[in-house]
mmCIF file of C-alpha atoms in Angstrom:
data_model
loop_
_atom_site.group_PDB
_atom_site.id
_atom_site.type_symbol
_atom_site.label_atom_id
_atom_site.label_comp_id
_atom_site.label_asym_id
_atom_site.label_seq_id
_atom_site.Cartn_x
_atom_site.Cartn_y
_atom_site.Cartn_z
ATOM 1 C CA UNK A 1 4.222 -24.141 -2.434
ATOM 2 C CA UNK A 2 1.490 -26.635 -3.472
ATOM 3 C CA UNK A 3 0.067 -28.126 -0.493
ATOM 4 C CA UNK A 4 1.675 -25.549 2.261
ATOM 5 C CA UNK A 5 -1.504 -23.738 2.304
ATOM 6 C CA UNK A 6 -5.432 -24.144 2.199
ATOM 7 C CA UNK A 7 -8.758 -22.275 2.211
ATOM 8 C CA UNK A 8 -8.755 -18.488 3.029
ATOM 9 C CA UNK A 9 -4.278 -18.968 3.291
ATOM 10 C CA UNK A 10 -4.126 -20.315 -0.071
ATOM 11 C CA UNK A 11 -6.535 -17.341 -0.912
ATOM 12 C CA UNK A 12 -4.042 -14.454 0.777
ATOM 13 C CA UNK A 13 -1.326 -16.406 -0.941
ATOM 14 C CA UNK A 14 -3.205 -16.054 -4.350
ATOM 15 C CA UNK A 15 -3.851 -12.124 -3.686
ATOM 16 C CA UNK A 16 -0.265 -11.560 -2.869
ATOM 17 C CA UNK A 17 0.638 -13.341 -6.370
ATOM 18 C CA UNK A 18 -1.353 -11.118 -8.059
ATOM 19 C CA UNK A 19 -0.645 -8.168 -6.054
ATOM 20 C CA UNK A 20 2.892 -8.852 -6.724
ATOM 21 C CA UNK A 21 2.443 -9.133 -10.569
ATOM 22 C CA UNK A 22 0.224 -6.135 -10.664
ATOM 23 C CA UNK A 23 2.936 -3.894 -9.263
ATOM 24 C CA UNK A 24 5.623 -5.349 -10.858
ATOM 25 C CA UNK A 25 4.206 -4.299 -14.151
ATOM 26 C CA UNK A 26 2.754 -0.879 -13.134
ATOM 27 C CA UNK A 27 -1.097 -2.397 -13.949
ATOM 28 C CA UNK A 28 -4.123 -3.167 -11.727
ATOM 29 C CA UNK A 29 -5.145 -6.286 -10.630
ATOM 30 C CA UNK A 30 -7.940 -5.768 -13.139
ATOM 31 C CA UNK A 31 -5.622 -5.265 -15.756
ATOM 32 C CA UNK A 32 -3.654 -8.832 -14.691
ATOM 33 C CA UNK A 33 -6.903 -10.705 -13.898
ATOM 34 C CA UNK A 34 -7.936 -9.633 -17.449
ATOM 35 C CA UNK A 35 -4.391 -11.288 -19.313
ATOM 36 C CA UNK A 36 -2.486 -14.186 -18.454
ATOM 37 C CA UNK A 37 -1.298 -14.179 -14.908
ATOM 38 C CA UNK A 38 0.288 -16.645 -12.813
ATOM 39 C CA UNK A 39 -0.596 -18.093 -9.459
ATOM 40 C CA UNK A 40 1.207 -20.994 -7.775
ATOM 41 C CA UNK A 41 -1.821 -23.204 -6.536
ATOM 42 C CA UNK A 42 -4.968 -22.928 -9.278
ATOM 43 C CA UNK A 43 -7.334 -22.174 -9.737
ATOM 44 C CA UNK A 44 -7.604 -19.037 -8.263
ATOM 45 C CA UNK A 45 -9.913 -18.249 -5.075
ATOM 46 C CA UNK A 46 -12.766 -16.245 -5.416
ATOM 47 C CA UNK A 47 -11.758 -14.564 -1.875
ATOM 48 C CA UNK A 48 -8.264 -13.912 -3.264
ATOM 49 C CA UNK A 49 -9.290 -12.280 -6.180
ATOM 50 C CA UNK A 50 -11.947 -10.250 -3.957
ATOM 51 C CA UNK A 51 -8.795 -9.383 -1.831
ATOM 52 C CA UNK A 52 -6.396 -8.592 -4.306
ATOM 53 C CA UNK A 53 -9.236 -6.383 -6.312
ATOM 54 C CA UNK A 54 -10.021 -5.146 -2.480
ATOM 55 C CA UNK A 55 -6.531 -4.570 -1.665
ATOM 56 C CA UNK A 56 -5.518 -2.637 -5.099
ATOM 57 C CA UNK A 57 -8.931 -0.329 -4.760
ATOM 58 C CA UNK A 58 -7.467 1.065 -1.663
ATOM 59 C CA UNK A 59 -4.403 0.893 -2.485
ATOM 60 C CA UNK A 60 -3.481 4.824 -2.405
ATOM 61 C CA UNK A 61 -5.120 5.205 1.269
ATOM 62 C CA UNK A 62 -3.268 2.062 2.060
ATOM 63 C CA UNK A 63 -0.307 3.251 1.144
ATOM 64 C CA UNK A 64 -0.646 6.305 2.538
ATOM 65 C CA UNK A 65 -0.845 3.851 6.463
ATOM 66 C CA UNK A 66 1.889 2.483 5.845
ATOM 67 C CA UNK A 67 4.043 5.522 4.725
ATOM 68 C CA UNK A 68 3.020 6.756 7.913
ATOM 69 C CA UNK A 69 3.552 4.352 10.482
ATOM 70 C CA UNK A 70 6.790 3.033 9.197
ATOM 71 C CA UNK A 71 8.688 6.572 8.770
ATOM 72 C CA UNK A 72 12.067 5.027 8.886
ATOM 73 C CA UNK A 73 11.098 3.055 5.451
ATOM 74 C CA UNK A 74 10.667 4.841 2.404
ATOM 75 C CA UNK A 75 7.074 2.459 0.591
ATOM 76 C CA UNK A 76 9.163 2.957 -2.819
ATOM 77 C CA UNK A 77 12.213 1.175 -1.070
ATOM 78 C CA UNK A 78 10.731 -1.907 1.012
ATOM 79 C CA UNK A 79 10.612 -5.358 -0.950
ATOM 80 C CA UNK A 80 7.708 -5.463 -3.148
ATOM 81 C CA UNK A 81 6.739 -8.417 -1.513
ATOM 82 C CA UNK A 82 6.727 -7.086 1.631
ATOM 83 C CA UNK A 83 4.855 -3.834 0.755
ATOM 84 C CA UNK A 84 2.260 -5.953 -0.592
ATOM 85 C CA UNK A 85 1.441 -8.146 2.208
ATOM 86 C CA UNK A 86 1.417 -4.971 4.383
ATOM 87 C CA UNK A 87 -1.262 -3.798 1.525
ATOM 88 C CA UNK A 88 -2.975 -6.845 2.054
ATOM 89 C CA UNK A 89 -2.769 -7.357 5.767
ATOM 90 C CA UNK A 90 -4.135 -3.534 5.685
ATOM 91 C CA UNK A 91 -7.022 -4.091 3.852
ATOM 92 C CA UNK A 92 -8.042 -6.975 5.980
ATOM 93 C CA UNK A 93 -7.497 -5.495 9.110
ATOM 94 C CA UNK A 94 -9.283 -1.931 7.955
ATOM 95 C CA UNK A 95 -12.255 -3.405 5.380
ATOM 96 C CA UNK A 96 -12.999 -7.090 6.480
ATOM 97 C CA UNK A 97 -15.469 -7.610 9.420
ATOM 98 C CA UNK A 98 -15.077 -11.178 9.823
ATOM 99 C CA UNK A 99 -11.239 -11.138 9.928
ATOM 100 C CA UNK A 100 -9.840 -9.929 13.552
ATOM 101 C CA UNK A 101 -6.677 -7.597 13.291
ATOM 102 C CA UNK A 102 -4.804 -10.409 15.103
ATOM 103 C CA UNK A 103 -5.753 -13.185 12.328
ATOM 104 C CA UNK A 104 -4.807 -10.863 10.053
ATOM 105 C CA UNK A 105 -1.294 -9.675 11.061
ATOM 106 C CA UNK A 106 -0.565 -13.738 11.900
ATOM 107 C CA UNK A 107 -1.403 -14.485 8.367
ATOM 108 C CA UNK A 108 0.862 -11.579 6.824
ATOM 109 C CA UNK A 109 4.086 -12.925 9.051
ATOM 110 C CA UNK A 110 3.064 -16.331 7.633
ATOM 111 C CA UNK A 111 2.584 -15.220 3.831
ATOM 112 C CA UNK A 112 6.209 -13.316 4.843
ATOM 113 C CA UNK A 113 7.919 -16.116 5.854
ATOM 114 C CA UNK A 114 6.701 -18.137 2.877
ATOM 115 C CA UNK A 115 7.640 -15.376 0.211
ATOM 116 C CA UNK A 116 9.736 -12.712 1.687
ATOM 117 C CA UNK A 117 13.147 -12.574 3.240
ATOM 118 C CA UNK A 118 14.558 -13.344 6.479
ATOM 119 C CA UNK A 119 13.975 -9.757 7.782
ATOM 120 C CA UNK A 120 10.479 -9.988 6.417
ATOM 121 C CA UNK A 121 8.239 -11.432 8.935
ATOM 122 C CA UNK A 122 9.705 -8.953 12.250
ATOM 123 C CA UNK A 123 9.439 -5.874 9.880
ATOM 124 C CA UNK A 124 5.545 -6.807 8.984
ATOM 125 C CA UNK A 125 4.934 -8.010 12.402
ATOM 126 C CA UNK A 126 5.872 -4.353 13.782
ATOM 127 C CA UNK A 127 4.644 -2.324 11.299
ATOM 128 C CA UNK A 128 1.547 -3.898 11.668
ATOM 129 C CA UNK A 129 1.531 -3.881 15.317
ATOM 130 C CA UNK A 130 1.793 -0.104 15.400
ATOM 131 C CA UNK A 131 -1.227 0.289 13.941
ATOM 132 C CA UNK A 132 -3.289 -2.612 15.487
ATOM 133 C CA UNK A 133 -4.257 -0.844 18.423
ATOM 134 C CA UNK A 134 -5.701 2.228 16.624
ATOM 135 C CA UNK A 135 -7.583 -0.512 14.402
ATOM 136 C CA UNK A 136 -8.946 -2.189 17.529
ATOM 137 C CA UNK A 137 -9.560 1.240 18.868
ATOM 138 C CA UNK A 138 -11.648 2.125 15.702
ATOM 139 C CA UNK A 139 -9.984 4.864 14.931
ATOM 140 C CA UNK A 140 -9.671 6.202 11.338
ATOM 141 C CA UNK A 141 -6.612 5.512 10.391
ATOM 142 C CA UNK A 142 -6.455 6.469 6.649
ATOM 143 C CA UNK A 143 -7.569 10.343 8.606
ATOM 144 C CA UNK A 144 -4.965 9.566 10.699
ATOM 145 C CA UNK A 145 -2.213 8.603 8.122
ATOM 146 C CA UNK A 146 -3.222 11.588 5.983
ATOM 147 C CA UNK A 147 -3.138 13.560 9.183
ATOM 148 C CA UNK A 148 0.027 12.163 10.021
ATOM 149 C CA UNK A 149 1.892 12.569 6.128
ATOM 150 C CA UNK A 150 0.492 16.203 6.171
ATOM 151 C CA UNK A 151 2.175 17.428 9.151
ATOM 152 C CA UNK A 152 5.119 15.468 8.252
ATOM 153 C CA UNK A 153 5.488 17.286 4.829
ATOM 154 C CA UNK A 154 4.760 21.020 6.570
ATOM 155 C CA UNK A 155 7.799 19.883 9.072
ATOM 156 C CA UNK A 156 9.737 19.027 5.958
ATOM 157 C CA UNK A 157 9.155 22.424 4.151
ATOM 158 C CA UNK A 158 9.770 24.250 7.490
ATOM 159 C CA UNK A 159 12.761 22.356 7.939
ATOM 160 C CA UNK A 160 16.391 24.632 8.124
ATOM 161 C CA UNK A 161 18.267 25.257 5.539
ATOM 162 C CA UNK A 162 21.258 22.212 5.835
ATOM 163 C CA UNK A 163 25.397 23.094 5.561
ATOM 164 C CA UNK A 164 24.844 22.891 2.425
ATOM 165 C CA UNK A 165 22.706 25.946 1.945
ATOM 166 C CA UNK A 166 19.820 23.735 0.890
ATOM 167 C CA UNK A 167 16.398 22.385 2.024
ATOM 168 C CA UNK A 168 16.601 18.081 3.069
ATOM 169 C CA UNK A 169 15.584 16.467 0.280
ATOM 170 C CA UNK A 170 11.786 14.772 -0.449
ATOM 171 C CA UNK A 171 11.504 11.549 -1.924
ATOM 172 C CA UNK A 172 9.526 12.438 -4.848
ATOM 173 C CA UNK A 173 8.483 8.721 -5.279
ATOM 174 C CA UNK A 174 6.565 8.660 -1.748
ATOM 175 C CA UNK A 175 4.734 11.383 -2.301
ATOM 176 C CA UNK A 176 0.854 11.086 -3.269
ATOM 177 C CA UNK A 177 -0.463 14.135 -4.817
ATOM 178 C CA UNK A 178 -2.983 15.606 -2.447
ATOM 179 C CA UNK A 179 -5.988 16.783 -4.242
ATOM 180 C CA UNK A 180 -6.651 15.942 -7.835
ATOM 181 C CA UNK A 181 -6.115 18.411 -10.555
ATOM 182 C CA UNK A 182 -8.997 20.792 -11.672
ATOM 183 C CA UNK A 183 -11.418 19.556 -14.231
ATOM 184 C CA UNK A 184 -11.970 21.574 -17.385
ATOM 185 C CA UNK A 185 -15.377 22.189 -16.265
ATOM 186 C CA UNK A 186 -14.097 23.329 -12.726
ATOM 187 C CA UNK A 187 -12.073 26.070 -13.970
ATOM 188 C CA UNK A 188 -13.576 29.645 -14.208
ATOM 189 C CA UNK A 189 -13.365 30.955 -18.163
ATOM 190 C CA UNK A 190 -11.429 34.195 -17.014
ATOM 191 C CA UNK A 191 -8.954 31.883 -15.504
ATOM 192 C CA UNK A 192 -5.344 32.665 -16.213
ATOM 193 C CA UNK A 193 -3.333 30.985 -18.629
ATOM 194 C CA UNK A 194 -0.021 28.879 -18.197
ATOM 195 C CA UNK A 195 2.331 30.128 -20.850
ATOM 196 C CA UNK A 196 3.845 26.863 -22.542
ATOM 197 C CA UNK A 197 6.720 29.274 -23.844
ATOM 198 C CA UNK A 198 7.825 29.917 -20.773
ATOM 199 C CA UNK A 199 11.399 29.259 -19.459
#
């Protein structure tokens, strides 16, 4: 790859790398910046480790945009390179100012031609075309998204019974939790009990 890209490509390219690595191995970009990682063209940009520490500090509410415009593709099932330029495309589009939504989603089919499959660029161009408009349009779309994955589970859970005399199935792996769990402090002292015993 050395050569193929320069300034703020080489730095989307560098994020992606990292990206990559940090989901590979179930860490943070923190947690790879802080061992030995690899990138293809060194040393590493200080945009694309602003990116990829960007990207991976959103990364739940990113997810959450993507899980919701492309229904038909479970996040746990795309290519992890391709989830991760949509992460990173994402985060442009949504938190950077100075990058345009169109720069942005031309850079992602780039970084998917370089790195993904053959598939990869027309699958990133359109699910990041579905949500470029609302972008331009300044909507919210991490409301939007949650708004969007709520309604989706209530359908689910309303959802008949099928032949087989059971609910359709969730992928467990797609699912965010909600809310966050209480915090010892948040829970009343006459609270009850779980019983750890219990069958």
């Amino acid at each position: 790859m050395s050569g193929r890209f320069g300034g703020r490509t080489l730095a989307r390219a560098q994020a992606l790398q990292l990206l990559f690595q940090a989901d590979v191995n179930n860490r943070t970009v923190e947690e790879v910046l802080s061992g030995d990682y690899a990138i293809s063209d060194g040393p590493l940009d200080p945009y694309g480790q602003e990116l990829a520490l960007g990207v991976d500090s959103r990364r739940y509410a990113i997810d959450a945009v993507i899980r919701a415009s492309s229904a038909s593709w479970s996040l746990s099932r795309m290519p992890i390179v391709d989830r991760n330029i949509l992460r990173l495309a994402l985060y442009e589009m949504i938190e950077e100012d100075d990058i345009t939504v169109a720069v942005a989603i031309d850079e992602a089919v780039e970084l998917a031609k370089a790195f993904g499959t053959d598939e990869s660029p027309r699958f990133i161009n359109g699910v990041l075309g579905s949500i470029a408009a609302d972008v331009n349009a300044g909507v919210d779309v991490y409301e939007k998204a949650r708004q969007t994955l709520h309604a989706a589970a209530k359908s689910q859970a309303d959802a008949p019974e099928d032949e087989t005399g059971e609910a359709p199935a969730v992928d467990e792996t797609d699912v965010e939790p909600l809310a966050e769990a209480p915090v010892a402090d948040d829970v009343p002292d006459d609270a009850p009990v779980a019983d750890d015993t219990a069958e």
